[in-house]
Amino acid sequence: MNVQQASLWLLGAMLVLYSVHTHGLRRCQVSMDTRHIEESFQEIKRAIQAKDIFQNVTILSTSEALQSIKPSDVCCMTKNVLAFYVDRVFKDHQEPNPRVLRKISSIANSFLYMQRALQRCQEQKRCHCRQEATNATKIIHDNYDQLEVRSAAVKSLGELDVFLAWIDKNNQETSTA
């Protein structure tokens, strides 16, 4: 009888852990291998950041916007920042260098792919947006709006590594959970 109780307890504990893992804090797992994006960005980072004339200003303001995001808001915040880059940054940036433009286009296409995957999660009601994520997204847009459009686009592209590092950090925490 004790063996049966222990087996049932173990099975119950495994089900709880599985439930927490699959329905847990980061409700929508999208395969986001950012190595390709990071490599593309590293190839153009110096060229982009050399155009940044506002060295003391940040758009993503890591301490406020991204780092304060709770695990339950990661899906929503990722979706929102992807939309910010796709709908504003990539459209507002005007790049004369064809090599840099190709890399930016490659990054934009990767963001579109991730955005579509997260859209499916939202349609399945697995990517909820709480007020904290909405507020953090508003901070990013407000920071962007404080600069002239082209300067804001350059600044945001130059900070792409901040967003990619945040995605990697949150994917690692998810995969170890």
PDB file of C-alpha atoms in Angstrom:
ATOM      1  CA  MET A   1       0.000   0.000   0.000  1.00  0.00           C
ATOM      2  CA  ASN A   2       2.818   2.445   0.773  1.00  0.00           C
ATOM      3  CA  VAL A   3       4.397   1.743  -2.604  1.00  0.00           C
ATOM      4  CA  GLN A   4       1.093   2.554  -4.317  1.00  0.00           C
ATOM      5  CA  GLN A   5       0.732   5.790  -2.354  1.00  0.00           C
ATOM      6  CA  ALA A   6       4.297   6.779  -3.153  1.00  0.00           C
ATOM      7  CA  SER A   7       3.721   5.984  -6.829  1.00  0.00           C
ATOM      8  CA  LEU A   8       0.539   8.041  -6.899  1.00  0.00           C
ATOM      9  CA  TRP A   9       2.274  10.913  -5.097  1.00  0.00           C
ATOM     10  CA  LEU A  10       5.168  10.788  -7.562  1.00  0.00           C
ATOM     11  CA  LEU A  11       2.798  10.680 -10.520  1.00  0.00           C
ATOM     12  CA  GLY A  12       0.848  13.620  -9.094  1.00  0.00           C
ATOM     13  CA  ALA A  13       4.013  15.622  -8.533  1.00  0.00           C
ATOM     14  CA  MET A  14       5.140  14.920 -12.097  1.00  0.00           C
ATOM     15  CA  LEU A  15       1.765  16.064 -13.467  1.00  0.00           C
ATOM     16  CA  VAL A  16       1.930  19.277 -11.450  1.00  0.00           C
ATOM     17  CA  LEU A  17       5.469  19.997 -12.640  1.00  0.00           C
ATOM     18  CA  TYR A  18       4.503  19.242 -16.246  1.00  0.00           C
ATOM     19  CA  SER A  19       1.464  21.501 -15.931  1.00  0.00           C
ATOM     20  CA  VAL A  20       3.539  24.344 -14.505  1.00  0.00           C
ATOM     21  CA  HIS A  21       6.101  23.896 -17.258  1.00  0.00           C
ATOM     22  CA  THR A  22       3.646  23.767 -20.156  1.00  0.00           C
ATOM     23  CA  HIS A  23       1.073  26.244 -18.880  1.00  0.00           C
ATOM     24  CA  GLY A  24       3.424  28.225 -16.780  1.00  0.00           C
ATOM     25  CA  LEU A  25       4.794  31.671 -16.721  1.00  0.00           C
ATOM     26  CA  ARG A  26       5.831  31.945 -20.329  1.00  0.00           C
ATOM     27  CA  ARG A  27       2.704  30.614 -21.938  1.00  0.00           C
ATOM     28  CA  CYS A  28       3.852  30.617 -25.521  1.00  0.00           C
ATOM     29  CA  GLN A  29       7.022  28.918 -26.597  1.00  0.00           C
ATOM     30  CA  VAL A  30       8.187  29.965 -30.017  1.00  0.00           C
ATOM     31  CA  SER A  31      11.359  28.546 -31.394  1.00  0.00           C
ATOM     32  CA  MET A  32      13.523  31.647 -31.442  1.00  0.00           C
ATOM     33  CA  ASP A  33      17.039  30.788 -32.436  1.00  0.00           C
ATOM     34  CA  THR A  34      18.447  34.281 -32.475  1.00  0.00           C
ATOM     35  CA  ARG A  35      21.977  33.287 -33.500  1.00  0.00           C
ATOM     36  CA  HIS A  36      21.317  34.140 -37.155  1.00  0.00           C
ATOM     37  CA  ILE A  37      19.830  37.502 -36.183  1.00  0.00           C
ATOM     38  CA  GLU A  38      22.692  38.226 -33.789  1.00  0.00           C
ATOM     39  CA  GLU A  39      25.262  37.354 -36.466  1.00  0.00           C
ATOM     40  CA  SER A  40      23.548  39.633 -38.985  1.00  0.00           C
ATOM     41  CA  PHE A  41      23.385  42.412 -36.424  1.00  0.00           C
ATOM     42  CA  GLN A  42      27.040  42.037 -35.392  1.00  0.00           C
ATOM     43  CA  GLU A  43      28.065  42.467 -39.031  1.00  0.00           C
ATOM     44  CA  ILE A  44      26.340  45.861 -39.236  1.00  0.00           C
ATOM     45  CA  LYS A  45      26.409  47.027 -35.613  1.00  0.00           C
ATOM     46  CA  ARG A  46      29.402  49.328 -36.002  1.00  0.00           C
ATOM     47  CA  ALA A  47      27.975  50.951 -39.152  1.00  0.00           C
ATOM     48  CA  ILE A  48      24.594  51.525 -37.491  1.00  0.00           C
ATOM     49  CA  GLN A  49      25.928  52.785 -34.170  1.00  0.00           C
ATOM     50  CA  ALA A  50      28.338  55.160 -35.940  1.00  0.00           C
ATOM     51  CA  LYS A  51      25.256  57.017 -37.229  1.00  0.00           C
ATOM     52  CA  ASP A  52      23.813  57.380 -33.718  1.00  0.00           C
ATOM     53  CA  ILE A  53      24.231  61.018 -32.696  1.00  0.00           C
ATOM     54  CA  PHE A  54      22.400  60.638 -29.363  1.00  0.00           C
ATOM     55  CA  GLN A  55      24.806  58.526 -27.320  1.00  0.00           C
ATOM     56  CA  ASN A  56      23.234  59.455 -23.963  1.00  0.00           C
ATOM     57  CA  VAL A  57      19.672  58.494 -24.953  1.00  0.00           C
ATOM     58  CA  THR A  58      18.117  55.032 -25.030  1.00  0.00           C
ATOM     59  CA  ILE A  59      14.920  53.752 -26.593  1.00  0.00           C
ATOM     60  CA  LEU A  60      14.676  50.328 -24.988  1.00  0.00           C
ATOM     61  CA  SER A  61      15.903  51.689 -21.636  1.00  0.00           C
ATOM     62  CA  THR A  62      16.816  48.257 -20.311  1.00  0.00           C
ATOM     63  CA  SER A  63      16.296  49.142 -16.665  1.00  0.00           C
ATOM     64  CA  GLU A  64      12.680  50.205 -17.207  1.00  0.00           C
ATOM     65  CA  ALA A  65      11.124  48.620 -20.242  1.00  0.00           C
ATOM     66  CA  LEU A  66      12.522  45.121 -20.597  1.00  0.00           C
ATOM     67  CA  GLN A  67      14.208  44.176 -17.345  1.00  0.00           C
ATOM     68  CA  SER A  68      11.112  44.857 -15.242  1.00  0.00           C
ATOM     69  CA  ILE A  69       8.957  42.455 -17.277  1.00  0.00           C
ATOM     70  CA  LYS A  70       7.541  39.598 -15.263  1.00  0.00           C
ATOM     71  CA  PRO A  71       7.745  36.071 -16.683  1.00  0.00           C
ATOM     72  CA  SER A  72       3.992  36.020 -17.326  1.00  0.00           C
ATOM     73  CA  ASP A  73       4.397  39.030 -19.661  1.00  0.00           C
ATOM     74  CA  VAL A  74       7.332  37.734 -21.731  1.00  0.00           C
ATOM     75  CA  CYS A  75       5.176  36.513 -24.604  1.00  0.00           C
ATOM     76  CA  CYS A  76       3.239  39.764 -24.806  1.00  0.00           C
ATOM     77  CA  MET A  77       6.303  41.961 -24.468  1.00  0.00           C
ATOM     78  CA  THR A  78       8.183  39.984 -27.105  1.00  0.00           C
ATOM     79  CA  LYS A  79       5.215  40.347 -29.452  1.00  0.00           C
ATOM     80  CA  ASN A  80       4.978  44.076 -28.737  1.00  0.00           C
ATOM     81  CA  VAL A  81       8.682  44.792 -29.258  1.00  0.00           C
ATOM     82  CA  LEU A  82       8.714  42.731 -32.458  1.00  0.00           C
ATOM     83  CA  ALA A  83       5.765  44.800 -33.693  1.00  0.00           C
ATOM     84  CA  PHE A  84       7.612  47.992 -32.684  1.00  0.00           C
ATOM     85  CA  TYR A  85      10.607  47.003 -34.796  1.00  0.00           C
ATOM     86  CA  VAL A  86       8.565  45.740 -37.757  1.00  0.00           C
ATOM     87  CA  ASP A  87       5.965  48.524 -37.835  1.00  0.00           C
ATOM     88  CA  ARG A  88       8.151  51.480 -36.929  1.00  0.00           C
ATOM     89  CA  VAL A  89      11.905  50.976 -36.828  1.00  0.00           C
ATOM     90  CA  PHE A  90      12.456  48.989 -40.029  1.00  0.00           C
ATOM     91  CA  LYS A  91       9.987  51.185 -41.925  1.00  0.00           C
ATOM     92  CA  ASP A  92      11.453  54.460 -40.653  1.00  0.00           C
ATOM     93  CA  HIS A  93      15.086  53.560 -41.239  1.00  0.00           C
ATOM     94  CA  GLN A  94      16.556  54.645 -44.557  1.00  0.00           C
ATOM     95  CA  GLU A  95      19.758  52.814 -45.360  1.00  0.00           C
ATOM     96  CA  PRO A  96      21.920  53.838 -48.335  1.00  0.00           C
ATOM     97  CA  ASN A  97      24.428  50.978 -47.959  1.00  0.00           C
ATOM     98  CA  PRO A  98      23.129  47.898 -49.857  1.00  0.00           C
ATOM     99  CA  ARG A  99      25.082  45.421 -47.692  1.00  0.00           C
ATOM    100  CA  VAL A 100      23.694  46.892 -44.459  1.00  0.00           C
ATOM    101  CA  LEU A 101      20.234  47.074 -45.997  1.00  0.00           C
ATOM    102  CA  ARG A 102      20.352  43.346 -46.874  1.00  0.00           C
ATOM    103  CA  LYS A 103      21.267  42.480 -43.270  1.00  0.00           C
ATOM    104  CA  ILE A 104      18.489  44.691 -41.918  1.00  0.00           C
ATOM    105  CA  SER A 105      16.030  43.049 -44.345  1.00  0.00           C
ATOM    106  CA  SER A 106      17.140  39.613 -43.155  1.00  0.00           C
ATOM    107  CA  ILE A 107      16.602  40.643 -39.530  1.00  0.00           C
ATOM    108  CA  ALA A 108      13.192  42.126 -40.405  1.00  0.00           C
ATOM    109  CA  ASN A 109      12.148  38.882 -42.109  1.00  0.00           C
ATOM    110  CA  SER A 110      13.175  36.893 -39.027  1.00  0.00           C
ATOM    111  CA  PHE A 111      11.152  39.258 -36.855  1.00  0.00           C
ATOM    112  CA  LEU A 112       8.126  38.799 -39.133  1.00  0.00           C
ATOM    113  CA  TYR A 113       8.413  35.026 -38.747  1.00  0.00           C
ATOM    114  CA  MET A 114       8.555  35.285 -34.951  1.00  0.00           C
ATOM    115  CA  GLN A 115       5.720  37.806 -34.985  1.00  0.00           C
ATOM    116  CA  ARG A 116       3.485  35.390 -36.934  1.00  0.00           C
ATOM    117  CA  ALA A 117       4.283  32.563 -34.523  1.00  0.00           C
ATOM    118  CA  LEU A 118       3.385  34.741 -31.542  1.00  0.00           C
ATOM    119  CA  GLN A 119       0.203  35.852 -33.306  1.00  0.00           C
ATOM    120  CA  ARG A 120      -0.857  32.196 -33.480  1.00  0.00           C
ATOM    121  CA  CYS A 121      -0.204  31.900 -29.745  1.00  0.00           C
ATOM    122  CA  GLN A 122      -2.346  34.931 -29.097  1.00  0.00           C
ATOM    123  CA  GLU A 123      -5.136  33.506 -31.253  1.00  0.00           C
ATOM    124  CA  GLN A 124      -4.975  30.367 -29.102  1.00  0.00           C
ATOM    125  CA  LYS A 125      -5.235  32.631 -26.032  1.00  0.00           C
ATOM    126  CA  ARG A 126      -1.781  31.637 -24.741  1.00  0.00           C
ATOM    127  CA  CYS A 127      -0.214  35.099 -24.948  1.00  0.00           C
ATOM    128  CA  HIS A 128      -2.027  37.451 -22.604  1.00  0.00           C
ATOM    129  CA  CYS A 129      -1.080  41.092 -22.225  1.00  0.00           C
ATOM    130  CA  ARG A 130      -1.229  42.547 -18.759  1.00  0.00           C
ATOM    131  CA  GLN A 131      -1.036  46.237 -17.909  1.00  0.00           C
ATOM    132  CA  GLU A 132       2.679  46.041 -17.013  1.00  0.00           C
ATOM    133  CA  ALA A 133       3.583  44.881 -20.539  1.00  0.00           C
ATOM    134  CA  THR A 134       1.361  47.554 -22.055  1.00  0.00           C
ATOM    135  CA  ASN A 135       3.038  50.216 -19.897  1.00  0.00           C
ATOM    136  CA  ALA A 136       6.536  49.005 -20.813  1.00  0.00           C
ATOM    137  CA  THR A 137       5.623  49.060 -24.499  1.00  0.00           C
ATOM    138  CA  LYS A 138       4.316  52.605 -24.108  1.00  0.00           C
ATOM    139  CA  ILE A 139       7.643  53.660 -22.558  1.00  0.00           C
ATOM    140  CA  ILE A 140       9.492  52.310 -25.604  1.00  0.00           C
ATOM    141  CA  HIS A 141       7.175  54.147 -28.010  1.00  0.00           C
ATOM    142  CA  ASP A 142       7.397  57.351 -25.956  1.00  0.00           C
ATOM    143  CA  ASN A 143      11.211  57.166 -25.985  1.00  0.00           C
ATOM    144  CA  TYR A 144      11.123  56.651 -29.752  1.00  0.00           C
ATOM    145  CA  ASP A 145       8.735  59.580 -30.249  1.00  0.00           C
ATOM    146  CA  GLN A 146      11.045  61.955 -28.354  1.00  0.00           C
ATOM    147  CA  LEU A 147      13.597  61.770 -31.159  1.00  0.00           C
ATOM    148  CA  GLU A 148      13.330  62.728 -34.804  1.00  0.00           C
ATOM    149  CA  VAL A 149      12.083  59.676 -36.753  1.00  0.00           C
ATOM    150  CA  ARG A 150      15.330  58.805 -38.557  1.00  0.00           C
ATOM    151  CA  SER A 151      17.432  59.304 -35.424  1.00  0.00           C
ATOM    152  CA  ALA A 152      15.008  57.167 -33.429  1.00  0.00           C
ATOM    153  CA  ALA A 153      15.200  54.398 -36.032  1.00  0.00           C
ATOM    154  CA  VAL A 154      19.007  54.446 -35.980  1.00  0.00           C
ATOM    155  CA  LYS A 155      19.028  54.450 -32.177  1.00  0.00           C
ATOM    156  CA  SER A 156      16.584  51.516 -32.039  1.00  0.00           C
ATOM    157  CA  LEU A 157      18.554  49.505 -34.594  1.00  0.00           C
ATOM    158  CA  GLY A 158      21.714  50.171 -32.600  1.00  0.00           C
ATOM    159  CA  GLU A 159      19.996  48.794 -29.505  1.00  0.00           C
ATOM    160  CA  LEU A 160      18.842  45.623 -31.230  1.00  0.00           C
ATOM    161  CA  ASP A 161      21.407  43.636 -29.243  1.00  0.00           C
ATOM    162  CA  VAL A 162      19.608  44.649 -26.025  1.00  0.00           C
ATOM    163  CA  PHE A 163      16.365  43.099 -27.291  1.00  0.00           C
ATOM    164  CA  LEU A 164      18.108  39.981 -28.628  1.00  0.00           C
ATOM    165  CA  ALA A 165      19.903  39.451 -25.305  1.00  0.00           C
ATOM    166  CA  TRP A 166      16.573  39.814 -23.500  1.00  0.00           C
ATOM    167  CA  ILE A 167      14.958  37.202 -25.784  1.00  0.00           C
ATOM    168  CA  ASP A 168      17.883  34.825 -25.203  1.00  0.00           C
ATOM    169  CA  LYS A 169      17.752  35.337 -21.440  1.00  0.00           C
ATOM    170  CA  ASN A 170      14.033  34.621 -21.302  1.00  0.00           C
ATOM    171  CA  ASN A 171      14.316  31.574 -23.580  1.00  0.00           C
ATOM    172  CA  GLN A 172      17.099  30.149 -21.394  1.00  0.00           C
ATOM    173  CA  GLU A 173      15.049  30.674 -18.243  1.00  0.00           C
ATOM    174  CA  THR A 174      12.112  28.968 -19.929  1.00  0.00           C
ATOM    175  CA  SER A 175      14.108  25.978 -21.104  1.00  0.00           C
ATOM    176  CA  THR A 176      15.575  25.432 -17.632  1.00  0.00           C
ATOM    177  CA  ALA A 177      12.197  25.790 -15.925  1.00  0.00           C
TER     178      ALA A 177
END
